[in-house]
Tab-separated table of N, CA and C in Angstrom:
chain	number	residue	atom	x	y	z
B	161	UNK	N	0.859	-1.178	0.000
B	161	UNK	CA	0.000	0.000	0.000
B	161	UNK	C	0.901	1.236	0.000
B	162	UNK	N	0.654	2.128	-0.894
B	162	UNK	CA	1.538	3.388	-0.964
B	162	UNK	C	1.073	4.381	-0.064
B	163	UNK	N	1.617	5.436	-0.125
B	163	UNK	CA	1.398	6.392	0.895
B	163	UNK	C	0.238	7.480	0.648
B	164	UNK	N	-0.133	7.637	-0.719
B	164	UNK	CA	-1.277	8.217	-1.651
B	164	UNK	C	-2.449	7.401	-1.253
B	165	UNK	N	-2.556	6.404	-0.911
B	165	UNK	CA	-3.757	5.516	-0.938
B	165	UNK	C	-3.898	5.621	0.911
B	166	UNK	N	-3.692	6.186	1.508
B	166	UNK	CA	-3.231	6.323	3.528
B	166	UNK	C	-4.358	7.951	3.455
B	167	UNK	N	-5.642	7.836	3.690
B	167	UNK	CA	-6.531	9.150	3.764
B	167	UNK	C	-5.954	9.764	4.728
B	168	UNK	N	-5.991	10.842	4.585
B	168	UNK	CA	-5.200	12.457	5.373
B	168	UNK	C	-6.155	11.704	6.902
B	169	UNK	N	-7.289	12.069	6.885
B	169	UNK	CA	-7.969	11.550	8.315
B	169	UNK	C	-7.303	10.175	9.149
B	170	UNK	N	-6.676	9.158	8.766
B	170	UNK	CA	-6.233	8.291	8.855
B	170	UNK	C	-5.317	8.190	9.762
B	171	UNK	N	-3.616	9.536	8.892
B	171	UNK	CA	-2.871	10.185	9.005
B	171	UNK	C	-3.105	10.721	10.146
B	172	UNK	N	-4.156	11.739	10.394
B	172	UNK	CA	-3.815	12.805	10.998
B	172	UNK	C	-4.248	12.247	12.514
B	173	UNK	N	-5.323	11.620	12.530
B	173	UNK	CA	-5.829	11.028	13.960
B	173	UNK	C	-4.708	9.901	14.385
B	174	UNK	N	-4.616	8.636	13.593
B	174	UNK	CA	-3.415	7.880	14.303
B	174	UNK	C	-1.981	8.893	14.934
B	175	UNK	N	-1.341	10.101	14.506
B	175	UNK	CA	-0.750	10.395	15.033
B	175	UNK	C	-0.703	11.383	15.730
B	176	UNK	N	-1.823	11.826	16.275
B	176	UNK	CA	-2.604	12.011	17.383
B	176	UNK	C	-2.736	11.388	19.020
B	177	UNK	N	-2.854	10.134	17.993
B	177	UNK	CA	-3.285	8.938	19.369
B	177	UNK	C	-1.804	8.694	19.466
B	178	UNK	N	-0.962	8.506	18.520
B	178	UNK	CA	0.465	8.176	19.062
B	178	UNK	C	0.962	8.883	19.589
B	179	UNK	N	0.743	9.813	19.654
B	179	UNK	CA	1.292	11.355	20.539
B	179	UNK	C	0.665	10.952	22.141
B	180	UNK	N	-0.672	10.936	22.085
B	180	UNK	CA	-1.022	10.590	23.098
B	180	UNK	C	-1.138	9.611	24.140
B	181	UNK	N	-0.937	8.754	23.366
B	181	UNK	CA	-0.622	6.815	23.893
B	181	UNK	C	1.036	7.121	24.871
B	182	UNK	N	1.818	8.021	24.167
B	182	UNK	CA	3.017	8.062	24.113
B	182	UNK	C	3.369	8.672	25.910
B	183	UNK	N	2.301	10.149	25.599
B	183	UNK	CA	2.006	10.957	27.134
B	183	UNK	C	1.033	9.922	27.983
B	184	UNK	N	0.256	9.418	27.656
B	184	UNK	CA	-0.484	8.378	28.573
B	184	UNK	C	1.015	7.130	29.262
B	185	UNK	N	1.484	6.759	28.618
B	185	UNK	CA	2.799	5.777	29.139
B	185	UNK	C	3.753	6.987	30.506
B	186	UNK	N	4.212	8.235	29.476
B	186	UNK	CA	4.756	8.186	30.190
B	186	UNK	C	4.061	8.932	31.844
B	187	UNK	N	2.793	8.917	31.954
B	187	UNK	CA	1.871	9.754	33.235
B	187	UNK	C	1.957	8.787	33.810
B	188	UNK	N	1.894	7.320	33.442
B	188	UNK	CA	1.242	5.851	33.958
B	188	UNK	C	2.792	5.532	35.119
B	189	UNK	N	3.861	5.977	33.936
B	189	UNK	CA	5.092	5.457	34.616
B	189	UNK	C	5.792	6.134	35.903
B	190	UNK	N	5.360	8.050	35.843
B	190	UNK	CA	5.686	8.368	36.933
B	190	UNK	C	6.547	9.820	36.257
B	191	UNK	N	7.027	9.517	34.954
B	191	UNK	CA	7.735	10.815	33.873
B	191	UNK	C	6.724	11.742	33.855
B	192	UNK	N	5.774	12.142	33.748
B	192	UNK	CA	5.072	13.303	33.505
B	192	UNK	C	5.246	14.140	34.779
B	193	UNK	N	5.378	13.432	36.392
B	193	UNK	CA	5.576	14.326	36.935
B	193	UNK	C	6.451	16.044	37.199
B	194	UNK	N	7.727	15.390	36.636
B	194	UNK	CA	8.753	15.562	36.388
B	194	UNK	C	8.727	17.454	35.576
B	195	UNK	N	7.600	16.510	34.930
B	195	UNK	CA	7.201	17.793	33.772
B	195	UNK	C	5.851	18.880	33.963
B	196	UNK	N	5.451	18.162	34.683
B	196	UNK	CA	4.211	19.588	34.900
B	196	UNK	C	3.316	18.715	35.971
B	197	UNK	N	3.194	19.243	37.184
B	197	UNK	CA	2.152	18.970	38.359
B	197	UNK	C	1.135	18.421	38.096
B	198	UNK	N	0.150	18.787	36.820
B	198	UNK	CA	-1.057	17.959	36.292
B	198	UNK	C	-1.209	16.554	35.713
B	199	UNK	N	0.269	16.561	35.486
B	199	UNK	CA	1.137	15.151	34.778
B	199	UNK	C	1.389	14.140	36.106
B	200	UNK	N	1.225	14.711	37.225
B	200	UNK	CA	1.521	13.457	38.388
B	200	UNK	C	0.330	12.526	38.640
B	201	UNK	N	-0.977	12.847	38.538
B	201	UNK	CA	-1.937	12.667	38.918
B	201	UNK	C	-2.449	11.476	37.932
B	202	UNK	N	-2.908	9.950	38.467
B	202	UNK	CA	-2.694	8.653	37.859
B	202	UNK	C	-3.902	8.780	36.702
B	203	UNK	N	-4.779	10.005	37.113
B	203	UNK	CA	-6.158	10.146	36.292
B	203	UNK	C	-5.812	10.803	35.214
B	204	UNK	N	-4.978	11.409	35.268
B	204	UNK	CA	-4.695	11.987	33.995
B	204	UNK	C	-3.830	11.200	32.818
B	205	UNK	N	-3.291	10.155	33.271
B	205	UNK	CA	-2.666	8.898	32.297
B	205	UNK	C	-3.752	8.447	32.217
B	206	UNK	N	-4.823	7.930	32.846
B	206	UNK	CA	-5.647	6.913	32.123
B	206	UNK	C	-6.508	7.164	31.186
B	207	UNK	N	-7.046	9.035	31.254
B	207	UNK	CA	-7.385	9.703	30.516
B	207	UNK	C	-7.033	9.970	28.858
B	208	UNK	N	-5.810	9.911	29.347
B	208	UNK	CA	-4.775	10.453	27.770
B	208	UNK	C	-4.727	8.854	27.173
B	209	UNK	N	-4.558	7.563	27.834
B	209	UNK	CA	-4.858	6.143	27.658
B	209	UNK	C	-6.645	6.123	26.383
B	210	UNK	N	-7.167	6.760	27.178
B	210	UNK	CA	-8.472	6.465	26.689
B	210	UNK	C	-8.807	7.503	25.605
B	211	UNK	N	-8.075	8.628	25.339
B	211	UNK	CA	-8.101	9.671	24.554
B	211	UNK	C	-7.181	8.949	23.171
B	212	UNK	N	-6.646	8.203	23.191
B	212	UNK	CA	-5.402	7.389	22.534
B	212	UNK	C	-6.220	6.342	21.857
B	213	UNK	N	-6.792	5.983	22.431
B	213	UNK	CA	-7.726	4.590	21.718
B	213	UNK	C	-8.942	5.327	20.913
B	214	UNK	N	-9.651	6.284	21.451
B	214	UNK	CA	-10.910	6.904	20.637
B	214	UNK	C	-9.987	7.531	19.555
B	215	UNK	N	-8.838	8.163	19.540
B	215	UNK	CA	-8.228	8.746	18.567
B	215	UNK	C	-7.806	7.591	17.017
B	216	UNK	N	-7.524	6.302	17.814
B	216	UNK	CA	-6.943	5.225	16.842
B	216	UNK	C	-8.180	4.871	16.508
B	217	UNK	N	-9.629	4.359	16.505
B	217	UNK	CA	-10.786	4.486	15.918
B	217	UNK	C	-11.267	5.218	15.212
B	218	UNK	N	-11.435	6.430	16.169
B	218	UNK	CA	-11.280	7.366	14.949
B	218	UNK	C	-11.123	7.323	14.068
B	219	UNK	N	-9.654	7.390	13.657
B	219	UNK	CA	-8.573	7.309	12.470
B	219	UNK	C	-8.770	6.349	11.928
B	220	UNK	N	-9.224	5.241	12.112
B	220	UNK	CA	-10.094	3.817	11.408
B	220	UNK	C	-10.828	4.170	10.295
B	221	UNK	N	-11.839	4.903	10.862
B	221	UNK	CA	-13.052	4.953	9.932
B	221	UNK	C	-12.858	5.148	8.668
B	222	UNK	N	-11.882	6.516	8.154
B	222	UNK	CA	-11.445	7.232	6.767
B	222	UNK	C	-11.039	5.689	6.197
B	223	UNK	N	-10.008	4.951	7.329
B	223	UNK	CA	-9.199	3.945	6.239
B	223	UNK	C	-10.449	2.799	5.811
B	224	UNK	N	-11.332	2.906	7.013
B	224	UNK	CA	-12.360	1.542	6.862
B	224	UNK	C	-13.182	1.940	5.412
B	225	UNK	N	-13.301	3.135	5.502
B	225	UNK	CA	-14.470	3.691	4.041
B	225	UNK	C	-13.555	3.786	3.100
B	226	UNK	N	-12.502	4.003	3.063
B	226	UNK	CA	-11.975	4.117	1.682
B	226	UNK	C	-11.751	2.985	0.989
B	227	UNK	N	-11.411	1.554	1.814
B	227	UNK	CA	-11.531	0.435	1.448
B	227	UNK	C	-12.589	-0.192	0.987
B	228	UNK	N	-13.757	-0.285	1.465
B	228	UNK	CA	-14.888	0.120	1.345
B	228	UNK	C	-15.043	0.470	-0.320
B	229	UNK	N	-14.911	1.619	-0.663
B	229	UNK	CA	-15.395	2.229	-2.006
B	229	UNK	C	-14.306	1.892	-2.553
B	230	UNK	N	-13.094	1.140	-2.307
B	230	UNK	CA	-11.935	0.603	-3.327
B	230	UNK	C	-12.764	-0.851	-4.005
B	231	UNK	N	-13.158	-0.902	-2.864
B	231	UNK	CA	-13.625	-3.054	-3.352
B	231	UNK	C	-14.991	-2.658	-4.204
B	232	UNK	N	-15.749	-1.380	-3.557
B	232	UNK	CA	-17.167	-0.900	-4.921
B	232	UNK	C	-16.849	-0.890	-6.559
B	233	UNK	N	-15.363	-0.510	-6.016
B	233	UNK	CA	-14.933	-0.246	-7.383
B	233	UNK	C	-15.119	1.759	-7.785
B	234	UNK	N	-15.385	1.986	-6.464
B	234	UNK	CA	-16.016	3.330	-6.527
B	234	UNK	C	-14.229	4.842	-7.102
């Protein structure tokens, strides 16, 4: 699969959630403290955890429909 055929929505939400999956690890591990007072607090990793997964769904859908209207022939 080339990189032309990867919908911008796809793109733009998965690395989103990887951004965020990324800050969810490191809140979970104890690194966010380090970095800002709101970052210590265990609710705010599980948050950015769960903000990370709706983001990677998200970003599903564009790829799920475009496949979708590839196999229509659309």
């Amino acid at each position: 699969m080339n990189s032309r055929r990867w919908p911008a929505g796809f793109i733009v939400f998965t690395t989103l959630g990887i951004v965020s999956l990324v800050i969810a690890v490191a809140v979970l591990t104890g690194v966010g403290a380090r970095v800002h007072p709101l970052l210590a607090d265990e609710g705010t990793g599980i948050a950015m955890l769960v903000t990370a997964l709706a983001l990677f769904l998200t970003g599903g859908f564009p790829l799920v429909l475009r496949r979708l209207a590839e196999r229509e022939g659309a």
